[in-house]
Amino acid sequence: MTSPFSPSSSSPAPTASTHAPEVRPASDRVTYLQVDEASETQRVDNFLAKVLKGVPKSHIYRILRSGEVRVNKKRVDAEYRLQLGDEVRVPPIRTAEAAAKPAAPAIKARLAEQVIYEDDAMLALNKPAGMAVHGGSGISLGVIEQLRLERPQAKFLELVHRLDRETSGVLMIAKKRSALTALHEAMRHHQMDKRYLILVQGQWQDAKKKVTLDLQKYVTESGERRVQVVDAPLLNSEPGGIKSLKASGIVAQRHAAKGRFEVETQTSETWFYLQEMLGPCSFLQAKLITGRTHQLRVQLSYLGFPILGDDKYGDFALNKQLSKQGLKRMFLHSSETRIAHPLTGEPLHLVAPLPAELAQFLQQQRQLKSIK
């Protein structure tokens, strides 16, 4: 991936080569770095943490406080946000040497055909089910890492939001920091209309229904993070200690007794719209008002309408039967997103068609209903 900065050619001190795949400040002399669009609006302390790999943050803050770091020849504090063209003076500093990497294998393009919108500021993908948005927790390569490998020339690629690993559909990626900031601002002010298509167990009766529930995260005995609905929040005044416990459900109380929950609860809100009644199941559209972890999955399971194929909150016995009928994944798809373009303000309508395996299963349910 291209470095997030480029060295200034007009600096009085030597600079790193602009053609190097990764630029590192020198350990024996001052280095001057010029901020490009990839680092525009980034805080200077975060910029330095990215540049000075292996250097403790305490040392980064020390060289900021001492004035050894300068921006345009002036002292700045850690909160200063870099501007395009700023010249950053980095003092001589020893950084951790990266281990020699073996030659990388040829990159298989997995996402090129999934792009549904792209311009200079952003792109949107129809994320495949089964692919995490980023690496971690035993996953070496997520969408963002794969995308960076497929586009080594890209200066900036960052996730705008997340989707669960088993959820498919519209996923936005920013190609400029200014676009990322603008999209996050729009999301914070609920200026995004995000819709999902869902097939649930049970006969949903309401044509239109708003669901508001308080959610709280906890950790299972195996270390897996989960979310539950709570009537009142669990309170833990000190590590491992319980001051007050108010929760609904045996599972919540068991995990709370071990102190393995997060104190903060979050209100979740969703509008659900009935699309079709299909015998023992219902086809719904959901409009997110909030965007909490596992929001739709937990809300629907709590209401008694688990999502078909959901391996965390669903009906496991039913899922096993459905797998034999062809549904081998969760029926949850981010179908469309409406949002203003982050730089031009023009309205965007991002649409991800229903994946073939879901469309086929849905058609199968329609045929079964017509027979009955």
Tab-separated table of C-alpha atoms in Angstrom:
chain	number	residue	atom	x	y	z
A	1	MET	CA	0.000	0.000	0.000
A	2	THR	CA	1.284	3.461	-0.804
A	3	SER	CA	2.652	5.454	2.133
A	4	PRO	CA	0.216	7.938	3.755
A	5	PHE	CA	2.659	10.787	3.250
A	6	SER	CA	5.235	11.997	0.787
A	7	PRO	CA	8.550	13.686	1.670
A	8	SER	CA	8.988	17.355	0.868
A	9	SER	CA	11.332	17.990	-2.037
A	10	SER	CA	12.010	21.548	-0.893
A	11	SER	CA	13.113	20.658	2.636
A	12	PRO	CA	16.571	21.773	3.825
A	13	ALA	CA	17.347	18.333	5.291
A	14	PRO	CA	17.559	15.057	3.377
A	15	THR	CA	14.288	13.254	2.819
A	16	ALA	CA	13.262	9.694	2.075
A	17	SER	CA	12.663	8.690	-1.511
A	18	THR	CA	9.210	9.354	-2.916
A	19	HIS	CA	9.445	6.059	-4.792
A	20	ALA	CA	9.992	3.903	-1.697
A	21	PRO	CA	7.018	1.625	-0.995
A	22	GLU	CA	7.189	2.605	2.694
A	23	VAL	CA	8.872	5.797	3.895
A	24	ARG	CA	10.554	5.782	7.312
A	25	PRO	CA	12.074	8.801	9.088
A	26	ALA	CA	15.840	8.567	9.497
A	27	SER	CA	17.475	7.595	12.812
A	28	ASP	CA	20.521	9.844	12.295
A	29	ARG	CA	19.050	13.080	10.950
A	30	VAL	CA	15.944	15.252	10.788
A	31	THR	CA	13.331	14.183	8.240
A	32	TYR	CA	10.751	16.472	6.640
A	33	LEU	CA	7.467	14.949	5.474
A	34	GLN	CA	4.830	16.671	3.398
A	35	VAL	CA	1.181	15.847	4.154
A	36	ASP	CA	-0.869	14.594	1.220
A	37	GLU	CA	-4.597	13.899	0.934
A	38	ALA	CA	-4.281	10.515	2.666
A	39	SER	CA	-3.307	12.211	5.946
A	40	GLU	CA	-5.249	15.454	5.550
A	41	THR	CA	-7.304	16.291	8.720
A	42	GLN	CA	-5.538	13.546	10.723
A	43	ARG	CA	-4.306	14.459	14.212
A	44	VAL	CA	-0.562	14.917	14.305
A	45	ASP	CA	-0.090	12.408	17.157
A	46	ASN	CA	-1.908	9.714	15.163
A	47	PHE	CA	0.086	10.643	12.063
A	48	LEU	CA	3.337	10.207	13.974
A	49	ALA	CA	2.195	6.893	15.443
A	50	LYS	CA	1.654	5.653	11.897
A	51	VAL	CA	4.972	7.012	10.662
A	52	LEU	CA	7.072	5.967	13.663
A	53	LYS	CA	6.190	2.289	13.799
A	54	GLY	CA	7.579	0.644	16.922
A	55	VAL	CA	8.006	3.910	18.848
A	56	PRO	CA	5.997	4.072	22.120
A	57	LYS	CA	3.239	6.674	22.183
A	58	SER	CA	4.724	8.115	25.373
A	59	HIS	CA	7.856	8.997	23.366
A	60	ILE	CA	5.758	10.516	20.571
A	61	TYR	CA	4.016	12.793	23.070
A	62	ARG	CA	7.382	13.710	24.612
A	63	ILE	CA	8.858	14.898	21.301
A	64	LEU	CA	5.656	16.844	20.639
A	65	ARG	CA	5.794	18.543	24.051
A	66	SER	CA	9.492	19.317	23.683
A	67	GLY	CA	8.953	20.992	20.314
A	68	GLU	CA	11.182	18.569	18.421
A	69	VAL	CA	8.249	17.967	16.093
A	70	ARG	CA	7.299	21.046	14.089
A	71	VAL	CA	4.603	21.683	11.498
A	72	ASN	CA	5.476	24.445	9.046
A	73	LYS	CA	8.330	25.381	11.420
A	74	LYS	CA	5.928	25.951	14.341
A	75	ARG	CA	5.298	23.982	17.514
A	76	VAL	CA	1.955	22.189	17.656
A	77	ASP	CA	0.126	20.173	20.288
A	78	ALA	CA	-1.017	16.582	19.880
A	79	GLU	CA	-4.539	17.608	18.829
A	80	TYR	CA	-3.399	19.642	15.810
A	81	ARG	CA	-5.077	18.410	12.627
A	82	LEU	CA	-2.846	18.301	9.602
A	83	GLN	CA	-3.697	20.219	6.454
A	84	LEU	CA	-2.879	19.350	2.867
A	85	GLY	CA	0.676	20.488	2.095
A	86	ASP	CA	1.784	20.850	5.736
A	87	GLU	CA	5.480	20.143	6.277
A	88	VAL	CA	6.160	17.992	9.336
A	89	ARG	CA	9.603	18.019	10.933
A	90	VAL	CA	10.435	14.658	12.521
A	91	PRO	CA	13.571	14.508	14.709
A	92	PRO	CA	16.126	11.688	14.456
A	93	ILE	CA	14.537	8.685	16.079
A	94	ARG	CA	15.191	4.955	16.099
A	95	THR	CA	12.235	2.862	14.944
A	96	ALA	CA	11.664	-0.871	15.142
A	97	GLU	CA	12.958	-2.657	12.089
A	98	ALA	CA	10.393	-4.749	10.267
A	99	ALA	CA	11.297	-8.385	9.745
A	100	ALA	CA	12.148	-9.352	6.193
A	101	LYS	CA	9.017	-10.527	4.422
A	102	PRO	CA	8.957	-13.399	1.971
A	103	ALA	CA	7.924	-12.622	-1.579
A	104	ALA	CA	4.174	-12.147	-1.671
A	105	PRO	CA	2.166	-14.595	-3.754
A	106	ALA	CA	0.119	-13.329	-6.663
A	107	ILE	CA	-3.000	-11.559	-5.425
A	108	LYS	CA	-6.269	-13.113	-6.484
A	109	ALA	CA	-8.801	-10.393	-7.307
A	110	ARG	CA	-11.832	-11.217	-5.174
A	111	LEU	CA	-13.504	-7.820	-4.990
A	112	ALA	CA	-13.047	-6.234	-8.419
A	113	GLU	CA	-16.366	-7.601	-9.678
A	114	GLN	CA	-18.178	-6.576	-6.483
A	115	VAL	CA	-17.805	-2.804	-6.998
A	116	ILE	CA	-21.228	-1.161	-7.413
A	117	TYR	CA	-20.075	2.489	-7.278
A	118	GLU	CA	-16.734	4.280	-7.421
A	119	ASP	CA	-15.284	7.743	-7.927
A	120	ASP	CA	-12.227	9.634	-6.630
A	121	ALA	CA	-13.675	9.989	-3.116
A	122	MET	CA	-15.214	6.631	-2.300
A	123	LEU	CA	-16.317	3.247	-3.506
A	124	ALA	CA	-19.118	0.857	-2.560
A	125	LEU	CA	-18.975	-2.926	-2.723
A	126	ASN	CA	-21.556	-5.684	-2.660
A	127	LYS	CA	-19.743	-7.527	0.135
A	128	PRO	CA	-19.945	-11.303	-0.147
A	129	ALA	CA	-21.322	-13.274	2.798
A	130	GLY	CA	-18.686	-15.146	4.786
A	131	MET	CA	-16.030	-12.450	4.362
A	132	ALA	CA	-15.197	-10.287	7.366
A	133	VAL	CA	-14.772	-6.567	6.738
A	134	HIS	CA	-11.346	-6.594	8.409
A	135	GLY	CA	-8.820	-9.104	9.722
A	136	GLY	CA	-8.518	-10.175	13.342
A	137	SER	CA	-9.895	-12.883	15.670
A	138	GLY	CA	-8.247	-15.593	13.602
A	139	ILE	CA	-9.092	-13.942	10.262
A	140	SER	CA	-5.928	-12.903	8.446
A	141	LEU	CA	-7.554	-11.162	5.513
A	142	GLY	CA	-10.757	-9.136	5.543
A	143	VAL	CA	-12.347	-6.933	2.886
A	144	ILE	CA	-10.201	-3.898	3.624
A	145	GLU	CA	-6.926	-5.874	3.641
A	146	GLN	CA	-7.893	-7.681	0.442
A	147	LEU	CA	-8.810	-4.388	-1.221
A	148	ARG	CA	-5.480	-2.845	-0.269
A	149	LEU	CA	-3.659	-5.836	-1.748
A	150	GLU	CA	-5.671	-5.602	-4.965
A	151	ARG	CA	-4.989	-1.849	-5.190
A	152	PRO	CA	-1.395	-1.315	-4.070
A	153	GLN	CA	-1.329	2.108	-5.736
A	154	ALA	CA	-4.178	3.451	-3.571
A	155	LYS	CA	-2.996	6.081	-1.105
A	156	PHE	CA	-5.986	5.789	1.226
A	157	LEU	CA	-8.597	3.085	1.749
A	158	GLU	CA	-10.623	2.970	4.964
A	159	LEU	CA	-13.889	1.331	6.005
A	160	VAL	CA	-16.731	3.800	6.490
A	161	HIS	CA	-18.800	1.303	8.502
A	162	ARG	CA	-19.010	-2.429	9.167
A	163	LEU	CA	-21.147	-5.391	8.227
A	164	ASP	CA	-21.264	-8.714	10.055
A	165	ARG	CA	-19.178	-11.417	8.452
A	166	GLU	CA	-22.258	-13.421	7.365
A	167	THR	CA	-24.149	-10.343	6.109
A	168	SER	CA	-23.851	-9.441	2.433
A	169	GLY	CA	-24.534	-6.165	0.676
A	170	VAL	CA	-23.624	-2.491	0.467
A	171	LEU	CA	-20.309	-1.660	2.133
A	172	MET	CA	-18.779	1.810	1.758
A	173	ILE	CA	-15.023	2.501	1.664
A	174	ALA	CA	-13.500	5.981	1.671
A	175	LYS	CA	-10.659	6.803	-0.717
A	176	LYS	CA	-9.932	10.180	0.893
A	177	ARG	CA	-9.776	11.152	4.544
A	178	SER	CA	-12.054	14.125	3.848
A	179	ALA	CA	-14.660	11.720	2.438
A	180	LEU	CA	-14.339	9.439	5.473
A	181	THR	CA	-14.859	12.357	7.855
A	182	ALA	CA	-17.889	13.637	5.924
A	183	LEU	CA	-19.524	10.197	5.743
A	184	HIS	CA	-19.025	9.621	9.467
A	185	GLU	CA	-20.551	13.023	10.172
A	186	ALA	CA	-23.589	12.168	8.039
A	187	MET	CA	-24.027	8.867	9.854
A	188	ARG	CA	-23.786	10.540	13.273
A	189	HIS	CA	-26.582	12.923	12.291
A	190	HIS	CA	-28.783	10.110	10.900
A	191	GLN	CA	-28.475	11.436	7.350
A	192	MET	CA	-28.186	7.957	5.860
A	193	ASP	CA	-31.070	5.696	4.799
A	194	LYS	CA	-29.823	2.110	5.063
A	195	ARG	CA	-32.142	-0.799	4.147
A	196	TYR	CA	-31.835	-4.552	4.678
A	197	LEU	CA	-33.763	-7.512	3.258
A	198	ILE	CA	-34.456	-10.285	5.761
A	199	LEU	CA	-36.267	-13.621	5.860
A	200	VAL	CA	-37.444	-14.530	9.361
A	201	GLN	CA	-39.127	-17.463	11.017
A	202	GLY	CA	-42.767	-16.823	11.942
A	203	GLN	CA	-45.733	-14.842	10.635
A	204	TRP	CA	-45.073	-11.121	10.989
A	205	GLN	CA	-48.383	-9.271	11.315
A	206	ASP	CA	-47.543	-5.555	11.078
A	207	ALA	CA	-47.229	-3.808	7.724
A	208	LYS	CA	-45.003	-1.219	9.413
A	209	LYS	CA	-43.526	-1.405	12.894
A	210	LYS	CA	-40.932	0.548	14.855
A	211	VAL	CA	-38.857	-1.472	17.333
A	212	THR	CA	-36.898	0.206	20.141
A	213	LEU	CA	-34.878	-1.970	22.534
A	214	ASP	CA	-31.920	-1.500	24.884
A	215	LEU	CA	-28.933	-3.667	23.980
A	216	GLN	CA	-25.922	-4.667	26.032
A	217	LYS	CA	-22.797	-6.591	25.040
A	218	TYR	CA	-21.382	-9.521	26.971
A	219	VAL	CA	-18.798	-12.269	26.502
A	220	THR	CA	-19.585	-15.989	26.458
A	221	GLU	CA	-17.556	-18.552	28.400
A	222	SER	CA	-15.693	-19.378	25.180
A	223	GLY	CA	-14.710	-15.721	24.779
A	224	GLU	CA	-17.160	-14.860	21.992
A	225	ARG	CA	-18.776	-11.420	22.092
A	226	ARG	CA	-22.562	-11.410	22.052
A	227	VAL	CA	-25.375	-8.884	22.441
A	228	GLN	CA	-28.587	-9.205	24.430
A	229	VAL	CA	-31.731	-7.192	25.098
A	230	VAL	CA	-31.987	-5.922	28.673
A	231	ASP	CA	-34.938	-4.397	30.538
A	232	ALA	CA	-32.498	-2.590	32.848
A	233	PRO	CA	-28.719	-2.256	32.509
A	234	LEU	CA	-26.238	-4.411	34.392
A	235	LEU	CA	-24.034	-2.339	36.674
A	236	ASN	CA	-20.506	-3.251	37.725
A	237	SER	CA	-18.907	-0.650	39.968
A	238	GLU	CA	-15.418	-2.170	40.047
A	239	PRO	CA	-13.444	-4.881	38.235
A	240	GLY	CA	-14.901	-8.237	39.219
A	241	GLY	CA	-17.362	-6.678	41.641
A	242	ILE	CA	-21.135	-6.264	41.498
A	243	LYS	CA	-22.749	-3.223	43.074
A	244	SER	CA	-26.172	-3.635	41.524
A	245	LEU	CA	-27.557	-6.295	39.213
A	246	LYS	CA	-30.781	-5.649	37.311
A	247	ALA	CA	-31.218	-7.812	34.269
A	248	SER	CA	-33.720	-10.010	32.559
A	249	GLY	CA	-32.860	-13.585	31.648
A	250	ILE	CA	-30.777	-16.357	33.151
A	251	VAL	CA	-27.983	-15.961	30.585
A	252	ALA	CA	-27.549	-12.287	31.419
A	253	GLN	CA	-27.376	-12.975	35.153
A	254	ARG	CA	-24.888	-15.832	34.743
A	255	HIS	CA	-22.465	-13.718	32.724
A	256	ALA	CA	-23.009	-10.656	34.901
A	257	ALA	CA	-22.061	-12.668	37.986
A	258	LYS	CA	-18.668	-13.264	36.354
A	259	GLY	CA	-18.267	-9.583	35.575
A	260	ARG	CA	-18.089	-10.378	31.862
A	261	PHE	CA	-20.283	-7.680	30.408
A	262	GLU	CA	-20.044	-4.078	29.317
A	263	VAL	CA	-21.643	-1.535	31.609
A	264	GLU	CA	-22.884	0.715	28.830
A	265	THR	CA	-26.249	-0.051	27.242
A	266	GLN	CA	-27.246	1.326	23.863
A	267	THR	CA	-30.709	2.061	22.576
A	268	SER	CA	-31.427	0.389	19.227
A	269	GLU	CA	-34.146	1.562	16.833
A	270	THR	CA	-35.370	-0.003	13.598
A	271	TRP	CA	-38.368	0.346	11.271
A	272	PHE	CA	-39.574	-2.988	9.884
A	273	TYR	CA	-41.771	-3.280	6.781
A	274	LEU	CA	-43.561	-6.485	5.779
A	275	GLN	CA	-42.832	-7.392	2.153
A	276	GLU	CA	-44.393	-10.864	1.857
A	277	MET	CA	-45.965	-13.555	4.006
A	278	LEU	CA	-44.502	-16.876	2.918
A	279	GLY	CA	-46.262	-19.507	4.994
A	280	PRO	CA	-44.119	-20.248	8.063
A	281	CYS	CA	-41.736	-17.379	7.306
A	282	SER	CA	-41.916	-13.653	6.538
A	283	PHE	CA	-39.930	-11.502	4.127
A	284	LEU	CA	-39.106	-8.121	5.699
A	285	GLN	CA	-37.341	-4.900	4.860
A	286	ALA	CA	-35.595	-3.078	7.711
A	287	LYS	CA	-34.599	0.567	7.901
A	288	LEU	CA	-31.908	1.257	10.469
A	289	ILE	CA	-32.253	4.313	12.676
A	290	THR	CA	-29.328	3.323	14.896
A	291	GLY	CA	-26.481	1.021	13.898
A	292	ARG	CA	-25.659	-1.158	16.904
A	293	THR	CA	-23.679	-4.388	16.861
A	294	HIS	CA	-25.917	-7.298	15.714
A	295	GLN	CA	-28.896	-4.933	16.006
A	296	LEU	CA	-31.304	-6.614	13.578
A	297	ARG	CA	-30.333	-10.129	14.626
A	298	VAL	CA	-30.847	-9.478	18.347
A	299	GLN	CA	-34.042	-7.446	17.959
A	300	LEU	CA	-35.743	-10.024	15.747
A	301	SER	CA	-34.652	-12.965	17.885
A	302	TYR	CA	-35.966	-11.224	21.010
A	303	LEU	CA	-39.322	-10.579	19.299
A	304	GLY	CA	-39.628	-14.263	18.398
A	305	PHE	CA	-38.786	-13.884	14.691
A	306	PRO	CA	-35.189	-15.139	14.370
A	307	ILE	CA	-33.450	-14.602	11.045
A	308	LEU	CA	-33.242	-17.797	9.002
A	309	GLY	CA	-29.708	-19.174	9.012
A	310	ASP	CA	-28.508	-17.036	11.939
A	311	ASP	CA	-25.940	-19.188	13.757
A	312	LYS	CA	-25.731	-16.927	16.828
A	313	TYR	CA	-29.269	-15.852	17.671
A	314	GLY	CA	-31.390	-18.090	15.446
A	315	ASP	CA	-33.210	-21.414	15.688
A	316	PHE	CA	-30.360	-23.902	15.376
A	317	ALA	CA	-32.536	-26.969	14.699
A	318	LEU	CA	-34.407	-25.107	11.944
A	319	ASN	CA	-31.152	-23.832	10.471
A	320	LYS	CA	-29.944	-27.408	10.118
A	321	GLN	CA	-33.089	-28.306	8.159
A	322	LEU	CA	-32.813	-25.193	5.987
A	323	SER	CA	-29.213	-26.025	5.134
A	324	LYS	CA	-30.444	-29.263	3.524
A	325	GLN	CA	-32.944	-27.164	1.533
A	326	GLY	CA	-30.196	-24.927	0.155
A	327	LEU	CA	-29.971	-22.060	2.673
A	328	LYS	CA	-26.413	-22.383	3.944
A	329	ARG	CA	-26.020	-18.812	5.195
A	330	MET	CA	-27.930	-16.162	7.119
A	331	PHE	CA	-30.717	-14.468	5.139
A	332	LEU	CA	-29.646	-10.908	5.903
A	333	HIS	CA	-28.628	-8.580	3.068
A	334	SER	CA	-27.817	-4.866	3.043
A	335	SER	CA	-29.762	-4.077	-0.113
A	336	GLU	CA	-29.523	-0.299	-0.521
A	337	THR	CA	-28.138	2.867	0.995
A	338	ARG	CA	-29.114	6.464	0.275
A	339	ILE	CA	-26.676	9.175	1.346
A	340	ALA	CA	-25.337	12.491	0.083
A	341	HIS	CA	-21.996	12.282	-1.684
A	342	PRO	CA	-19.354	13.205	0.927
A	343	LEU	CA	-17.687	15.876	-1.227
A	344	THR	CA	-20.249	17.085	-3.780
A	345	GLY	CA	-23.429	16.663	-1.734
A	346	GLU	CA	-25.181	14.991	-4.661
A	347	PRO	CA	-27.657	12.248	-3.641
A	348	LEU	CA	-26.296	8.721	-3.948
A	349	HIS	CA	-28.441	5.580	-4.208
A	350	LEU	CA	-26.245	2.521	-3.732
A	351	VAL	CA	-27.958	-0.761	-4.601
A	352	ALA	CA	-26.653	-4.301	-4.059
A	353	PRO	CA	-28.776	-6.980	-5.782
A	354	LEU	CA	-29.909	-9.900	-3.662
A	355	PRO	CA	-27.261	-12.658	-3.968
A	356	ALA	CA	-28.218	-15.613	-6.161
A	357	GLU	CA	-28.376	-18.096	-3.285
A	358	LEU	CA	-30.826	-15.902	-1.362
A	359	ALA	CA	-32.909	-15.078	-4.439
A	360	GLN	CA	-33.198	-18.777	-5.256
A	361	PHE	CA	-34.251	-19.719	-1.717
A	362	LEU	CA	-36.796	-16.892	-1.667
A	363	GLN	CA	-38.277	-18.084	-4.964
A	364	GLN	CA	-38.401	-21.608	-3.564
A	365	GLN	CA	-40.490	-20.375	-0.618
A	366	ARG	CA	-42.849	-18.561	-2.990
A	367	GLN	CA	-43.354	-21.730	-4.984
A	368	LEU	CA	-44.073	-23.750	-1.831
A	369	LYS	CA	-46.640	-21.164	-0.786
A	370	SER	CA	-48.366	-21.277	-4.185
A	371	ILE	CA	-48.608	-25.077	-4.016
A	372	LYS	CA	-50.245	-24.940	-0.600
